[in-house]
XYZ file of C-alpha atoms in Angstrom:
533
model
C -69.536 71.112 -17.475
C -68.978 70.748 -13.736
C -65.755 69.479 -12.169
C -65.438 67.543 -8.922
C -62.081 66.887 -7.238
C -61.576 64.010 -4.828
C -58.332 64.629 -2.979
C -58.293 61.658 -0.635
C -59.301 58.599 -2.548
C -61.010 55.689 -0.825
C -59.587 53.374 -3.518
C -56.366 51.392 -3.747
C -56.758 50.668 -7.461
C -58.687 52.064 -10.372
C -59.244 49.701 -13.300
C -60.105 51.336 -16.621
C -62.287 48.995 -18.627
C -64.689 46.299 -17.387
C -63.927 43.866 -20.186
C -62.279 40.472 -20.319
C -59.326 41.596 -18.192
C -60.920 44.271 -16.010
C -63.664 42.061 -14.585
C -61.116 39.382 -13.667
C -58.926 41.917 -11.873
C -61.863 43.423 -10.021
C -62.850 39.987 -8.752
C -59.423 38.818 -7.661
C -58.217 42.089 -6.109
C -61.345 42.518 -3.982
C -61.095 39.038 -2.484
C -59.127 40.855 0.203
C -61.804 42.938 1.934
C -59.188 45.551 2.836
C -58.401 46.247 -0.833
C -60.715 48.830 -2.374
C -61.205 48.915 -6.134
C -62.912 51.325 -8.516
C -63.878 49.736 -11.869
C -64.754 52.118 -14.697
C -66.577 51.128 -17.890
C -67.293 53.395 -20.857
C -70.333 51.377 -21.889
C -73.573 50.326 -20.279
C -74.692 47.395 -18.178
C -75.085 44.077 -20.023
C -78.865 43.999 -19.669
C -79.837 43.515 -23.319
C -81.360 40.097 -24.026
C -79.317 39.540 -27.202
C -76.112 39.568 -25.130
C -77.168 36.449 -23.266
C -78.830 34.462 -26.079
C -75.805 32.949 -27.861
C -76.874 33.372 -31.503
C -77.729 37.038 -30.914
C -74.219 38.456 -30.843
C -74.081 39.813 -34.411
C -77.224 41.893 -33.710
C -75.100 43.816 -31.188
C -72.678 44.982 -33.882
C -73.013 48.688 -34.719
C -75.294 49.167 -31.717
C -74.846 51.175 -28.532
C -72.938 48.177 -27.108
C -70.221 48.477 -29.755
C -67.469 51.069 -30.214
C -67.982 50.529 -33.985
C -64.447 51.411 -34.985
C -63.171 51.563 -38.561
C -59.645 51.204 -39.835
C -57.929 53.575 -42.192
C -58.188 52.676 -45.863
C -56.019 49.629 -46.433
C -53.689 49.972 -49.433
C -53.298 46.195 -49.788
C -57.066 45.589 -49.560
C -57.975 47.813 -52.522
C -58.342 50.825 -50.200
C -61.127 49.299 -48.097
C -61.810 50.662 -44.617
C -62.646 47.698 -42.373
C -65.228 47.669 -39.623
C -63.895 46.671 -36.180
C -66.584 45.807 -33.604
C -65.375 46.137 -30.001
C -67.497 45.600 -26.916
C -68.631 48.788 -25.164
C -70.497 47.143 -22.296
C -69.826 45.311 -19.049
C -67.913 42.228 -20.133
C -66.346 44.031 -23.082
C -65.799 41.846 -26.127
C -66.708 38.742 -24.117
C -70.278 40.082 -24.200
C -70.409 40.294 -28.008
C -68.054 37.535 -29.220
C -68.704 34.033 -30.574
C -67.790 32.438 -27.217
C -65.127 30.084 -28.657
C -62.788 28.836 -25.928
C -59.280 28.560 -27.369
C -56.043 29.138 -25.475
C -53.680 29.303 -28.444
C -50.719 27.065 -29.076
C -48.521 26.371 -26.063
C -45.476 27.173 -28.223
C -46.753 30.764 -28.334
C -46.090 31.276 -24.647
C -42.654 29.681 -24.790
C -41.883 32.217 -27.510
C -43.048 35.042 -25.234
C -40.692 33.694 -22.565
C -37.805 33.411 -25.046
C -38.313 37.051 -26.019
C -37.273 37.944 -22.470
C -40.575 37.782 -20.613
C -39.822 35.760 -17.499
C -42.776 33.893 -16.052
C -44.755 33.640 -19.308
C -43.746 30.214 -20.612
C -46.385 27.602 -21.424
C -45.671 25.755 -18.195
C -46.051 28.950 -16.169
C -49.270 30.230 -17.761
C -51.118 26.893 -17.758
C -52.033 27.174 -14.042
C -53.762 30.490 -14.767
C -55.810 29.035 -17.614
C -56.833 26.281 -15.208
C -57.501 28.720 -12.354
C -60.064 30.535 -14.489
C -61.779 27.414 -15.730
C -64.764 25.341 -14.745
C -64.461 22.601 -17.343
C -67.743 20.708 -17.522
C -65.971 17.708 -19.055
C -63.964 17.309 -15.866
C -60.414 17.924 -14.677
C -57.194 16.489 -16.093
C -53.615 17.574 -16.763
C -54.787 20.498 -18.896
C -58.146 21.372 -17.356
C -59.728 22.060 -14.001
C -63.090 22.503 -12.357
C -64.261 25.108 -9.884
C -63.034 28.272 -11.619
C -65.352 31.208 -12.374
C -65.527 30.752 -16.163
C -67.759 27.941 -17.389
C -66.411 25.950 -20.348
C -68.791 23.496 -21.937
C -69.646 21.434 -24.972
C -72.253 23.079 -27.165
C -75.827 22.112 -26.367
C -76.868 22.280 -30.004
C -74.635 21.369 -32.930
C -76.028 21.633 -36.428
C -75.621 18.477 -38.517
C -73.639 20.513 -41.069
C -70.941 21.128 -38.456
C -70.585 17.360 -37.946
C -70.455 17.020 -41.737
C -67.610 19.547 -41.848
C -65.581 17.462 -39.394
C -66.299 14.300 -41.410
C -65.122 16.064 -44.577
C -61.874 17.069 -42.857
C -61.240 13.451 -41.839
C -62.077 12.319 -45.354
C -59.476 14.773 -46.655
C -56.834 13.133 -44.472
C -56.758 15.442 -41.452
C -56.914 14.193 -37.873
C -59.788 14.676 -35.454
C -59.216 16.741 -32.321
C -61.659 16.649 -29.424
C -59.698 19.126 -27.291
C -57.884 22.009 -28.972
C -56.665 23.111 -25.520
C -55.146 19.780 -24.550
C -51.960 18.033 -25.566
C -52.232 18.920 -29.264
C -53.842 21.827 -31.089
C -53.709 20.516 -34.648
C -56.729 18.794 -36.159
C -60.463 19.397 -36.601
C -63.474 19.169 -34.350
C -66.275 21.044 -32.621
C -65.396 24.042 -30.459
C -66.105 24.301 -26.767
C -67.708 27.548 -25.673
C -67.983 29.945 -22.750
C -71.620 29.242 -21.943
C -73.521 28.181 -18.853
C -76.978 26.624 -18.855
C -77.473 27.598 -22.483
C -76.559 31.251 -21.957
C -73.428 33.253 -22.767
C -70.966 33.162 -19.883
C -69.107 36.435 -20.339
C -66.516 37.683 -17.865
C -69.215 39.972 -16.497
C -71.404 36.950 -15.750
C -68.488 34.820 -14.529
C -66.373 37.262 -12.529
C -68.259 40.493 -11.894
C -71.925 39.837 -11.143
C -71.207 37.285 -8.369
C -69.199 39.924 -6.446
C -71.240 43.087 -6.916
C -72.275 42.810 -3.279
C -68.701 43.394 -2.088
C -68.500 46.690 -0.214
C -64.879 47.212 -1.333
C -65.830 47.254 -5.034
C -67.357 50.232 -6.846
C -68.451 49.820 -10.478
C -69.304 52.861 -12.578
C -70.683 52.647 -16.127
C -70.977 55.300 -18.863
C -67.594 56.685 -17.820
C -65.123 58.092 -20.335
C -61.572 58.492 -19.035
C -59.765 61.549 -20.385
C -56.253 61.147 -18.991
C -54.060 59.645 -16.294
C -52.881 62.029 -13.563
C -49.219 62.113 -12.564
C -47.071 63.559 -9.821
C -43.729 63.649 -11.556
C -43.526 60.225 -13.150
C -45.851 58.478 -10.701
C -49.434 57.758 -11.736
C -51.658 58.982 -8.912
C -55.130 58.934 -10.443
C -57.104 59.973 -13.467
C -59.664 62.351 -14.910
C -62.958 60.984 -16.190
C -66.334 62.233 -17.345
C -69.670 60.767 -16.286
C -73.034 62.394 -16.987
C -71.303 65.560 -18.193
C -69.455 65.885 -14.892
C -65.652 65.818 -14.895
C -64.018 64.156 -11.907
C -60.401 63.912 -10.811
C -59.721 60.975 -8.551
C -56.546 59.889 -6.784
C -55.562 56.277 -6.155
C -53.487 54.913 -3.277
C -51.650 52.174 -5.165
C -51.969 51.802 -8.943
C -53.840 52.779 -12.065
C -54.538 49.734 -14.250
C -55.439 50.070 -17.911
C -57.588 47.194 -19.165
C -59.287 49.010 -22.004
C -57.909 46.933 -24.854
C -55.595 47.099 -27.833
C -57.162 50.319 -29.166
C -58.010 52.277 -26.044
C -55.088 51.422 -23.763
C -52.444 52.946 -26.076
C -54.851 55.788 -26.855
C -55.148 56.668 -23.163
C -51.404 56.353 -22.604
C -50.707 58.783 -25.435
C -53.412 61.212 -24.324
C -51.684 61.161 -20.918
C -48.220 61.950 -22.279
C -46.752 58.462 -22.598
C -45.784 57.514 -26.129
C -43.691 58.498 -29.158
C -42.285 61.957 -28.426
C -42.588 63.331 -31.958
C -46.199 62.201 -32.290
C -47.249 63.656 -28.926
C -45.435 66.917 -29.582
C -47.272 67.305 -32.901
C -50.550 67.162 -30.962
C -49.356 69.514 -28.194
C -49.631 66.826 -25.510
C -47.242 67.422 -22.575
C -44.664 64.642 -22.412
C -44.321 62.383 -19.369
C -42.238 59.586 -20.913
C -40.981 59.051 -24.440
C -42.043 55.456 -25.179
C -41.841 54.910 -28.951
C -43.518 51.490 -28.787
C -46.886 52.756 -27.536
C -49.435 51.994 -30.246
C -47.000 50.047 -32.413
C -46.793 46.259 -33.043
C -50.509 45.961 -33.933
C -51.404 42.443 -35.118
C -54.724 40.817 -35.976
C -56.260 37.662 -37.409
C -58.002 37.864 -40.784
C -60.805 35.618 -42.076
C -61.994 35.144 -45.652
C -65.438 33.577 -46.358
C -66.068 30.707 -48.764
C -69.824 30.067 -48.918
C -71.974 27.333 -50.458
C -75.709 27.106 -50.872
C -77.188 24.292 -48.778
C -79.676 22.040 -50.566
C -81.317 21.018 -47.280
C -83.291 23.502 -45.190
C -81.343 22.737 -42.025
C -79.101 25.760 -41.468
C -79.269 28.429 -38.771
C -81.516 30.427 -41.065
C -84.221 28.560 -39.136
C -82.914 29.724 -35.766
C -85.406 32.560 -35.405
C -88.487 30.413 -35.909
C -91.066 30.335 -33.133
C -90.308 26.680 -32.391
C -86.637 27.537 -31.831
C -87.549 30.419 -29.554
C -89.867 28.250 -27.472
C -87.231 25.525 -27.236
C -84.762 28.105 -25.962
C -87.106 29.809 -23.508
C -88.335 26.526 -22.005
C -85.308 24.234 -22.224
C -82.364 26.594 -22.960
C -81.590 24.376 -25.914
C -81.910 24.338 -29.688
C -80.479 26.548 -32.462
C -80.498 29.747 -30.379
C -77.757 28.270 -28.163
C -75.469 27.966 -31.189
C -72.364 30.137 -31.253
C -72.721 30.140 -35.094
C -69.025 29.242 -35.650
C -69.620 25.780 -34.250
C -66.694 23.778 -35.655
C -63.192 24.350 -36.919
C -59.602 23.340 -36.599
C -55.918 24.089 -36.991
C -53.485 23.045 -39.724
C -50.053 23.838 -41.152
C -50.075 25.072 -44.726
C -46.466 23.908 -45.066
C -45.108 20.680 -43.531
C -41.925 22.317 -42.222
C -43.817 24.688 -39.901
C -43.485 24.159 -36.160
C -47.073 25.231 -35.420
C -50.335 25.730 -37.302
C -50.630 28.905 -39.356
C -54.244 28.452 -40.507
C -57.402 28.098 -38.427
C -60.870 27.218 -39.697
C -64.188 28.506 -38.449
C -67.173 26.676 -39.918
C -70.692 28.114 -39.713
C -73.918 26.342 -40.785
C -75.105 29.726 -41.993
C -74.504 32.377 -44.652
C -71.888 34.390 -42.779
C -70.658 37.378 -44.753
C -69.575 40.873 -43.698
C -69.853 40.130 -39.952
C -73.366 38.760 -40.374
C -74.650 42.251 -41.154
C -76.049 41.080 -44.503
C -79.293 39.194 -43.965
C -79.093 35.866 -45.800
C -81.817 34.900 -48.253
C -80.684 31.317 -48.800
C -79.761 28.357 -46.685
C -75.963 28.169 -46.837
C -72.831 27.125 -44.986
C -69.582 29.032 -44.628
C -65.941 28.039 -44.432
C -63.833 30.681 -42.675
C -60.108 30.057 -43.216
C -58.258 32.348 -40.834
C -54.712 33.724 -40.938
C -53.198 32.758 -37.576
C -49.696 34.215 -37.678
C -49.696 37.487 -39.617
C -46.340 38.920 -40.579
C -47.807 42.376 -41.258
C -47.623 44.937 -38.451
C -49.699 48.044 -37.877
C -50.266 50.811 -35.357
C -52.704 52.824 -33.273
C -52.028 56.566 -33.221
C -53.975 59.618 -32.095
C -56.029 61.600 -34.560
C -56.052 64.548 -32.171
C -55.694 65.325 -28.473
C -59.476 65.039 -28.085
C -60.168 61.943 -25.914
C -63.572 61.487 -27.558
C -62.192 61.229 -31.079
C -61.478 57.672 -32.299
C -57.780 57.000 -32.861
C -56.157 56.161 -36.184
C -56.328 52.381 -36.662
C -53.783 51.269 -39.253
C -53.358 47.472 -39.280
C -51.452 47.413 -42.600
C -53.306 44.240 -43.538
C -51.524 42.016 -46.080
C -48.555 44.371 -46.286
C -46.437 41.228 -46.063
C -47.184 39.003 -49.063
C -46.746 35.863 -46.939
C -50.073 36.666 -45.236
C -51.915 36.629 -48.553
C -50.375 33.270 -49.420
C -51.745 31.636 -46.252
C -55.258 32.916 -46.983
C -54.939 31.750 -50.585
C -54.159 28.250 -49.308
C -57.188 28.575 -47.049
C -59.494 29.231 -49.998
C -58.027 26.270 -51.906
C -58.536 24.008 -48.918
C -62.102 25.254 -48.315
C -63.007 24.303 -51.860
C -61.349 20.923 -51.434
C -63.291 20.219 -48.244
C -66.567 21.283 -49.868
C -66.007 18.650 -52.576
C -65.658 15.783 -50.105
C -68.396 13.150 -50.351
C -69.564 14.063 -46.830
C -71.028 17.267 -48.319
C -72.585 15.647 -51.385
C -76.139 15.668 -50.012
C -75.856 19.284 -48.810
C -73.670 21.090 -51.363
C -75.333 23.491 -53.754
C -73.722 26.255 -55.809
C -70.665 28.079 -54.580
C -72.040 31.518 -53.682
C -68.816 33.164 -52.509
C -66.409 33.677 -54.230
C -68.315 31.815 -56.963
C -67.231 29.547 -59.806
C -66.100 32.471 -61.972
C -63.204 33.122 -59.565
C -60.601 30.479 -60.425
C -57.105 31.771 -61.184
C -54.655 32.641 -58.425
C -54.860 36.300 -59.410
C -58.672 36.251 -59.263
C -58.709 34.545 -55.862
C -56.149 36.986 -54.440
C -58.248 39.905 -55.631
C -61.314 38.290 -54.054
C -59.413 38.020 -50.766
C -58.389 41.668 -50.872
C -61.983 42.691 -51.491
C -63.629 40.470 -48.879
C -61.251 39.577 -46.053
C -62.357 40.845 -42.630
C -61.025 41.030 -39.095
C -61.699 38.078 -36.787
C -61.782 40.587 -33.901
C -58.403 39.687 -32.367
C -56.255 42.868 -32.423
C -53.357 42.683 -29.969
C -49.857 43.945 -29.254
C -49.960 47.748 -29.043
C -48.492 47.943 -25.512
C -46.210 44.984 -25.923
C -44.446 43.214 -23.091
C -40.698 42.866 -23.425
C -37.335 44.439 -22.765
C -36.365 45.937 -26.123
C -36.600 49.576 -27.189
C -40.158 49.159 -28.512
C -41.544 47.473 -25.413
C -44.142 49.335 -23.355
C -44.444 47.116 -20.271
C -42.102 44.732 -18.488
C -42.882 41.134 -17.573
C -44.779 42.433 -14.516
C -46.902 44.520 -16.937
C -45.603 47.776 -15.413
C -45.289 50.654 -17.871
C -41.664 51.630 -18.440
C -40.474 54.982 -17.136
C -43.290 55.566 -14.656
C -44.522 54.148 -11.363
C -47.982 53.051 -10.280
C -49.216 52.219 -13.776
C -49.811 48.852 -15.448
C -51.487 47.619 -18.609
C -53.414 44.355 -18.327
C -55.180 43.296 -21.529
C -54.483 41.882 -24.989
C -52.337 44.850 -25.947
C -49.428 43.456 -23.881
C -49.028 40.373 -26.111
C -45.633 40.629 -27.827
C -46.800 38.255 -30.595
C -50.286 37.174 -31.515
C -51.251 33.737 -30.279
C -52.411 30.973 -32.620
C -56.122 31.037 -31.870
C -59.026 33.066 -30.503
C -57.841 35.600 -27.961
C -60.492 35.805 -25.246
C -59.223 32.951 -23.061
C -55.606 34.209 -23.217
C -56.682 37.691 -22.112
C -58.493 36.186 -19.131
C -55.319 34.229 -18.336
C -53.243 37.433 -18.523
C -55.546 39.101 -16.003
C -55.479 36.109 -13.654
C -51.684 36.190 -13.674
C -51.568 39.984 -13.288
C -53.870 39.787 -10.266
C -51.421 37.472 -8.516
C -48.581 39.857 -9.390
C -50.434 42.775 -7.817
C -51.435 40.814 -4.724
C -47.888 39.501 -4.229
C -46.424 42.963 -4.748
C -48.434 44.513 -1.917
C -48.182 41.583 0.468
C -44.406 41.731 0.553
């Protein structure tokens, strides 16, 4: 393997990871033509058709566009090892997700602020959500137009998704037409990150429009091995591309935007992390930061599935008529994001914010969609919003190509199981509403034989899956387990920041893609302000 060394870098910044945060940073930082940026992505270009056709995202799972991670065996899930898809492609997870646009509850950001993170209150982050957004509905107090990321109503909504909302209203819940407005609670149809019937990933929104900029260099199929330091200052990194190892120096900062798994992994491989752990792997220590890789949190979803007596589900989406409708008009079932409708509720009336989210799919959605359905069906997906269990990311070895140890400790806290149990009860209640009478067939999952609390809890342990929202492993804060400060600078070193979902101190109540884009928008302003002073 050859090695190149670049002693005088032409770049001010290197960004590791061209995902939901990295593409935003690359766009904003290169608006100044004098600022030169190198963006590195481990995956390939987003040129596969299934990335851009909305219903195609599950076909990307366990493909070359997916890191295809697996957790350790989970003791509270009957020793199951759970599959974790993560985007390995330009756009990162925004190129393989379900495109749901949710910001989380505004109380979440006030909590971040109250934990000692100045500048991260709801009032202070709202402008960055709006800065990113082109809201097709129009601008108001909570939304704006003209931003890079297109937010739109779905072009095609299956009649079952409307039936789900009607059933929720019949059960006494309120309707919500804007989960990102004044109130999050209630049920409705999700808005999505699509444009003209196609997925609008961060690569499409932020990166492709600026590829002509001479001060931006984008490299794909790059695997970063470690960060380079002079003393405690990050000065560059070592990466491998096409079997060639390169060392590159950076004038200003190294920015890690490689996500909740890979950002702590790269920090630890570079000597920043828990001293005892790094010493056991013979990794030279730069800074003892015990919080690196800790504080892992994630949302869990459990499926409740019913056979549909009408042949109207997304099982028809791959028919020739649907394909022609998509190719000619960019409309029809292939524009569906699958999880078309949902909502937010409190499982206990004394809660300040919702602790349960619903994702409803007019489709048999089980095991990440990897099991091909044979029947027309619809799926309720009650989702644990505020897990009390905490996990970790640690190194398996000092080999940068070996996947790290992913230990989420799912359902370690019994309160998490109770919320999901309530979600199953409520799913069954909603399915019995008269709105579903003309569509409801047999309960396929968990099935009528599963009735007692003990049986349902065992079903949950055997079938619950990630909703793809791991966060928190490089948390922002000022306590002994914090990894970055409120400016997202890594403690104990200079010239190094983390900008991605790993900096969240607590998981937000909702899908995480929009918040990660917001984090990057805010971080870009921090970087620009820092070097303009």
